[in-house]
């Protein structure tokens, strides 16, 4: 009787959970194997969406976008956290200012950086040509070899404060006894970073990296607001391709098929990452 009462109380939450999560996933799967009239077409939508070369290009762009962003977000975030963990005048103010990029809405950051990267009026070309780094202004957002690195740089700027604040919280939880023991063993400051700080923050960095992978695979705001996937699909990532198929080409069934494939790839990445994390935790015990 008590178990039935618990189920009754939990039923509204289960219904809401089903409507918000399970129903969209199941309906997307249904759309991927039907046509616009609701007739079953098997794997026809998958074949149609995988055939164009742009799908492969979008997948490679996505991998570069995610990998490039995460490497520099983690490196810059950890370095910033170690710096902010030191005692210096104005530390509270510097910590507050460091959070600004993370607080700014994505669309505002994208618009601001689009102007900063502007070929004729952008401050980046102005400063780099002014000090002689560049002989003449370049089109950061129009050249195929610079547009994706520029997007990665903006994404790194936007999210490295999140890594920094999480790692900083982990650094402040390290007992002083560990630092004192390291100093008694003759460790200098770099020795403390290598043998005390980095091992202690490793679990936090691992968890944050998983979040960055998921966010990177689903990120669309910065690239779509600045280039919409161009020029010549050089910044087209798979989430934007799905969006364009559904809401610009009105090919909902092909968009659903690509969504199912992308969901499977993301689940494989997350599964492999969790397995590696579990194996490393097992080695540490």
CSV table of C-alpha atoms in Angstrom, one decimal:
chain,number,residue,atom,x,y,z
A,1,UNK,CA,0.0,0.0,0.0
A,2,UNK,CA,2.9,2.3,0.9
A,3,UNK,CA,4.7,1.6,-2.3
A,4,UNK,CA,1.5,2.4,-4.3
A,5,UNK,CA,1.1,5.7,-2.5
A,6,UNK,CA,4.7,6.6,-3.4
A,7,UNK,CA,4.0,5.8,-7.1
A,8,UNK,CA,0.8,8.0,-7.0
A,9,UNK,CA,2.8,11.0,-5.6
A,10,UNK,CA,5.6,10.4,-8.2
A,11,UNK,CA,3.3,9.9,-11.1
A,12,UNK,CA,2.8,13.7,-12.0
A,13,UNK,CA,6.6,14.1,-12.1
A,14,UNK,CA,7.0,11.0,-14.2
A,15,UNK,CA,4.4,12.2,-16.7
A,16,UNK,CA,6.1,15.6,-17.0
A,17,UNK,CA,9.5,13.9,-17.4
A,18,UNK,CA,8.0,11.7,-20.2
A,19,UNK,CA,6.5,14.6,-22.0
A,20,UNK,CA,9.7,16.7,-21.8
A,21,UNK,CA,12.3,14.1,-22.6
A,22,UNK,CA,11.0,10.7,-23.8
A,23,UNK,CA,8.3,12.0,-26.1
A,24,UNK,CA,10.6,14.4,-28.2
A,25,UNK,CA,13.2,11.6,-28.5
A,26,UNK,CA,10.7,9.0,-29.6
A,27,UNK,CA,9.0,11.4,-32.0
A,28,UNK,CA,12.3,12.4,-33.5
A,29,UNK,CA,13.1,8.7,-34.1
A,30,UNK,CA,9.6,8.3,-35.7
A,31,UNK,CA,10.2,11.3,-38.0
A,32,UNK,CA,13.6,9.8,-39.1
A,33,UNK,CA,12.0,6.7,-40.6
A,34,UNK,CA,8.9,8.3,-42.2
A,35,UNK,CA,8.2,10.8,-45.0
A,36,UNK,CA,6.3,14.1,-44.7
A,37,UNK,CA,3.0,12.2,-45.2
A,38,UNK,CA,3.7,9.9,-42.2
A,39,UNK,CA,4.5,6.8,-44.4
A,40,UNK,CA,7.3,4.5,-43.3
A,41,UNK,CA,10.3,4.8,-45.6
A,42,UNK,CA,12.9,2.8,-43.7
A,43,UNK,CA,16.5,4.2,-43.9
A,44,UNK,CA,15.8,6.4,-46.9
A,45,UNK,CA,16.1,9.7,-44.9
A,46,UNK,CA,19.4,8.5,-43.4
A,47,UNK,CA,20.7,7.7,-46.9
A,48,UNK,CA,19.6,11.0,-48.2
A,49,UNK,CA,21.2,13.0,-45.4
A,50,UNK,CA,24.5,11.1,-45.5
A,51,UNK,CA,25.0,11.2,-49.3
A,52,UNK,CA,26.0,14.9,-49.6
A,53,UNK,CA,29.6,15.8,-49.0
A,54,UNK,CA,28.6,18.6,-46.7
A,55,UNK,CA,27.5,16.2,-44.0
A,56,UNK,CA,31.1,14.8,-43.7
A,57,UNK,CA,32.5,18.3,-43.8
A,58,UNK,CA,30.2,19.4,-41.0
A,59,UNK,CA,31.2,16.4,-38.9
A,60,UNK,CA,34.9,17.2,-39.3
A,61,UNK,CA,34.2,20.9,-38.5
A,62,UNK,CA,32.4,19.8,-35.4
A,63,UNK,CA,35.3,17.7,-34.2
A,64,UNK,CA,37.8,20.5,-34.7
A,65,UNK,CA,35.4,23.0,-33.1
A,66,UNK,CA,34.9,20.8,-30.0
A,67,UNK,CA,38.6,19.6,-29.6
A,68,UNK,CA,40.1,23.0,-30.3
A,69,UNK,CA,37.8,24.8,-27.9
A,70,UNK,CA,38.2,22.3,-25.0
A,71,UNK,CA,42.0,22.1,-25.1
A,72,UNK,CA,42.4,25.9,-24.8
A,73,UNK,CA,39.5,26.3,-22.4
A,74,UNK,CA,41.0,23.8,-20.0
A,75,UNK,CA,44.6,25.1,-20.3
A,76,UNK,CA,43.6,28.8,-19.9
A,77,UNK,CA,41.0,28.0,-17.2
A,78,UNK,CA,43.5,26.0,-15.0
A,79,UNK,CA,46.2,28.7,-15.5
A,80,UNK,CA,43.8,31.4,-14.5
A,81,UNK,CA,42.5,29.5,-11.5
A,82,UNK,CA,46.1,29.0,-10.2
A,83,UNK,CA,46.8,32.7,-10.7
A,84,UNK,CA,43.6,33.7,-8.9
A,85,UNK,CA,44.4,31.3,-6.0
A,86,UNK,CA,47.4,33.5,-5.1
A,87,UNK,CA,47.4,36.4,-2.6
A,88,UNK,CA,47.8,39.8,-4.3
A,89,UNK,CA,46.2,43.2,-3.9
A,90,UNK,CA,42.8,43.5,-5.7
A,91,UNK,CA,42.3,39.8,-5.9
A,92,UNK,CA,38.6,40.0,-5.4
A,93,UNK,CA,38.2,42.6,-8.1
A,94,UNK,CA,40.3,40.5,-10.6
A,95,UNK,CA,38.2,37.4,-9.8
A,96,UNK,CA,35.0,39.4,-10.5
A,97,UNK,CA,36.3,40.7,-13.8
A,98,UNK,CA,37.5,37.3,-14.9
A,99,UNK,CA,33.9,36.1,-14.8
A,100,UNK,CA,32.6,38.7,-17.2
A,101,UNK,CA,33.0,36.7,-20.4
A,102,UNK,CA,31.0,33.8,-18.9
A,103,UNK,CA,28.2,36.2,-17.7
A,104,UNK,CA,27.7,37.9,-21.1
A,105,UNK,CA,24.9,36.4,-23.2
A,106,UNK,CA,26.1,34.4,-26.1
A,107,UNK,CA,24.4,36.5,-28.8
A,108,UNK,CA,25.9,39.7,-27.3
A,109,UNK,CA,29.3,38.2,-27.3
A,110,UNK,CA,29.0,37.0,-30.9
A,111,UNK,CA,27.8,40.4,-32.1
A,112,UNK,CA,30.6,42.2,-30.3
A,113,UNK,CA,33.3,39.8,-31.6
A,114,UNK,CA,32.0,40.0,-35.1
A,115,UNK,CA,32.7,43.8,-35.0
A,116,UNK,CA,36.1,43.3,-33.4
A,117,UNK,CA,37.0,40.8,-36.2
A,118,UNK,CA,35.7,43.1,-38.9
A,119,UNK,CA,38.1,43.5,-41.8
A,120,UNK,CA,38.0,47.3,-42.2
A,121,UNK,CA,36.6,48.6,-38.8
A,122,UNK,CA,37.7,45.8,-36.4
A,123,UNK,CA,40.0,46.7,-33.5
A,124,UNK,CA,41.9,43.4,-33.9
A,125,UNK,CA,43.2,44.3,-37.4
A,126,UNK,CA,43.7,47.9,-36.2
A,127,UNK,CA,45.9,46.8,-33.3
A,128,UNK,CA,47.9,44.1,-35.2
A,129,UNK,CA,48.6,46.3,-38.2
A,130,UNK,CA,49.5,49.2,-35.8
A,131,UNK,CA,52.3,47.3,-34.1
A,132,UNK,CA,53.4,45.7,-37.3
A,133,UNK,CA,52.3,42.1,-36.7
A,134,UNK,CA,50.2,42.2,-39.9
A,135,UNK,CA,51.3,44.1,-43.0
A,136,UNK,CA,47.6,44.7,-43.9
A,137,UNK,CA,44.1,43.9,-42.6
A,138,UNK,CA,42.9,40.4,-43.2
A,139,UNK,CA,39.4,39.0,-43.3
A,140,UNK,CA,39.3,36.9,-40.2
A,141,UNK,CA,35.6,35.9,-40.8
A,142,UNK,CA,35.8,35.6,-44.6
A,143,UNK,CA,38.9,33.5,-45.2
A,144,UNK,CA,38.7,29.8,-45.0
A,145,UNK,CA,41.9,29.3,-43.1
A,146,UNK,CA,41.1,31.8,-40.3
A,147,UNK,CA,37.3,31.7,-39.7
A,148,UNK,CA,37.1,28.5,-37.7
A,149,UNK,CA,40.1,29.4,-35.5
A,150,UNK,CA,38.4,32.7,-34.9
A,151,UNK,CA,35.2,31.0,-33.8
A,152,UNK,CA,37.2,28.7,-31.5
A,153,UNK,CA,39.0,31.7,-30.0
A,154,UNK,CA,35.6,33.3,-29.2
A,155,UNK,CA,34.3,30.1,-27.7
A,156,UNK,CA,37.5,29.8,-25.5
A,157,UNK,CA,37.1,33.4,-24.3
A,158,UNK,CA,33.4,32.8,-23.5
A,159,UNK,CA,33.8,29.6,-21.4
A,160,UNK,CA,37.3,29.6,-19.9
A,161,UNK,CA,36.0,31.5,-16.8
A,162,UNK,CA,33.7,28.6,-16.0
A,163,UNK,CA,36.7,26.3,-15.9
A,164,UNK,CA,38.6,28.8,-13.8
A,165,UNK,CA,35.9,29.2,-11.2
A,166,UNK,CA,35.4,25.4,-10.9
A,167,UNK,CA,39.1,24.7,-10.6
A,168,UNK,CA,39.6,27.6,-8.2
A,169,UNK,CA,37.0,26.1,-5.9
A,170,UNK,CA,38.9,22.8,-6.0
A,171,UNK,CA,42.2,24.6,-5.3
A,172,UNK,CA,40.8,26.3,-2.2
A,173,UNK,CA,39.7,22.9,-0.8
A,174,UNK,CA,43.3,21.6,-0.8
A,175,UNK,CA,44.5,21.2,2.9
A,176,UNK,CA,47.5,23.4,3.8
A,177,UNK,CA,49.2,20.3,5.2
A,178,UNK,CA,49.9,19.1,1.7
A,179,UNK,CA,51.7,22.3,0.7
A,180,UNK,CA,53.7,22.2,3.9
A,181,UNK,CA,54.7,18.6,3.4
A,182,UNK,CA,55.8,19.4,-0.2
A,183,UNK,CA,57.9,22.4,1.0
A,184,UNK,CA,59.5,20.2,3.7
A,185,UNK,CA,60.5,17.8,0.9
A,186,UNK,CA,62.2,20.7,-1.0
A,187,UNK,CA,59.4,21.5,-3.5
A,188,UNK,CA,59.4,25.0,-5.0
A,189,UNK,CA,56.3,26.8,-6.4
A,190,UNK,CA,56.4,24.8,-9.6
A,191,UNK,CA,56.8,21.6,-7.6
A,192,UNK,CA,53.7,22.5,-5.6
A,193,UNK,CA,51.7,23.0,-8.9
A,194,UNK,CA,53.0,19.7,-10.3
A,195,UNK,CA,52.8,17.4,-7.2
A,196,UNK,CA,50.0,19.0,-5.1
A,197,UNK,CA,47.7,21.2,-7.2
A,198,UNK,CA,47.3,19.3,-10.4
A,199,UNK,CA,46.7,15.8,-8.8
A,200,UNK,CA,44.1,17.4,-6.4
A,201,UNK,CA,42.1,19.2,-9.2
A,202,UNK,CA,42.2,16.2,-11.6
A,203,UNK,CA,38.7,15.0,-10.7
A,204,UNK,CA,37.2,18.5,-11.2
A,205,UNK,CA,39.0,19.0,-14.5
A,206,UNK,CA,37.7,15.6,-15.7
A,207,UNK,CA,34.1,16.5,-14.8
A,208,UNK,CA,34.3,19.9,-16.3
A,209,UNK,CA,35.8,18.5,-19.5
A,210,UNK,CA,32.8,16.2,-19.9
A,211,UNK,CA,30.5,19.2,-19.5
A,212,UNK,CA,32.5,21.2,-22.1
A,213,UNK,CA,32.3,18.2,-24.6
A,214,UNK,CA,28.5,18.1,-24.2
A,215,UNK,CA,28.2,21.9,-24.5
A,216,UNK,CA,30.6,22.1,-27.4
A,217,UNK,CA,28.7,19.4,-29.4
A,218,UNK,CA,25.4,21.3,-28.9
A,219,UNK,CA,26.8,24.9,-29.3
A,220,UNK,CA,25.2,26.9,-32.1
A,221,UNK,CA,24.8,30.5,-30.9
A,222,UNK,CA,28.3,31.9,-31.6
A,223,UNK,CA,28.8,30.4,-35.1
A,224,UNK,CA,25.2,30.8,-36.3
A,225,UNK,CA,25.1,34.4,-35.1
A,226,UNK,CA,28.4,35.4,-36.9
A,227,UNK,CA,28.8,33.2,-40.0
A,228,UNK,CA,25.7,31.0,-40.2
A,229,UNK,CA,28.1,28.2,-41.1
A,230,UNK,CA,29.9,30.0,-43.9
A,231,UNK,CA,32.0,31.0,-45.8
A,232,UNK,CA,31.7,27.9,-48.1
A,233,UNK,CA,30.6,25.8,-45.1
A,234,UNK,CA,34.0,26.2,-43.4
A,235,UNK,CA,32.2,26.8,-40.0
A,236,UNK,CA,29.3,24.5,-40.6
A,237,UNK,CA,28.9,22.2,-37.7
A,238,UNK,CA,26.4,19.4,-37.4
A,239,UNK,CA,23.9,21.1,-35.0
A,240,UNK,CA,23.7,24.1,-37.5
A,241,UNK,CA,23.3,21.6,-40.4
A,242,UNK,CA,20.3,20.0,-38.5
A,243,UNK,CA,18.9,23.5,-37.8
A,244,UNK,CA,19.2,24.5,-41.5
A,245,UNK,CA,17.7,21.3,-42.7
A,246,UNK,CA,14.7,21.6,-40.4
A,247,UNK,CA,13.9,25.4,-40.5
A,248,UNK,CA,15.4,26.7,-43.7
A,249,UNK,CA,15.1,23.7,-46.1
A,250,UNK,CA,11.9,22.4,-44.3
A,251,UNK,CA,13.2,18.9,-44.5
A,252,UNK,CA,12.1,17.8,-41.0
A,253,UNK,CA,12.5,14.1,-41.7
A,254,UNK,CA,16.1,14.4,-42.9
A,255,UNK,CA,16.8,16.7,-40.0
A,256,UNK,CA,15.4,14.1,-37.6
A,257,UNK,CA,17.6,11.4,-39.3
A,258,UNK,CA,20.7,13.5,-38.8
A,259,UNK,CA,19.7,14.2,-35.3
A,260,UNK,CA,19.4,10.5,-34.5
A,261,UNK,CA,22.9,9.9,-36.0
A,262,UNK,CA,24.4,12.8,-34.1
A,263,UNK,CA,22.7,11.7,-30.9
A,264,UNK,CA,24.3,8.2,-31.3
A,265,UNK,CA,27.7,9.7,-31.9
A,266,UNK,CA,27.4,11.9,-28.8
A,267,UNK,CA,26.3,8.9,-26.7
A,268,UNK,CA,29.3,6.9,-27.9
A,269,UNK,CA,31.6,9.8,-26.9
A,270,UNK,CA,30.1,10.2,-23.5
A,271,UNK,CA,30.1,6.4,-22.9
A,272,UNK,CA,33.8,6.1,-23.8
A,273,UNK,CA,34.7,9.1,-21.7
A,274,UNK,CA,32.8,7.7,-18.6
A,275,UNK,CA,34.4,4.3,-19.1
A,276,UNK,CA,37.9,5.9,-19.2
A,277,UNK,CA,37.0,8.0,-16.1
A,278,UNK,CA,35.8,4.9,-14.3
A,279,UNK,CA,39.0,2.9,-15.2
A,280,UNK,CA,41.2,5.8,-14.0
A,281,UNK,CA,39.2,6.0,-10.7
A,282,UNK,CA,39.7,2.2,-10.3
A,283,UNK,CA,43.4,2.5,-10.8
A,284,UNK,CA,43.6,5.3,-8.2
A,285,UNK,CA,41.9,3.1,-5.5
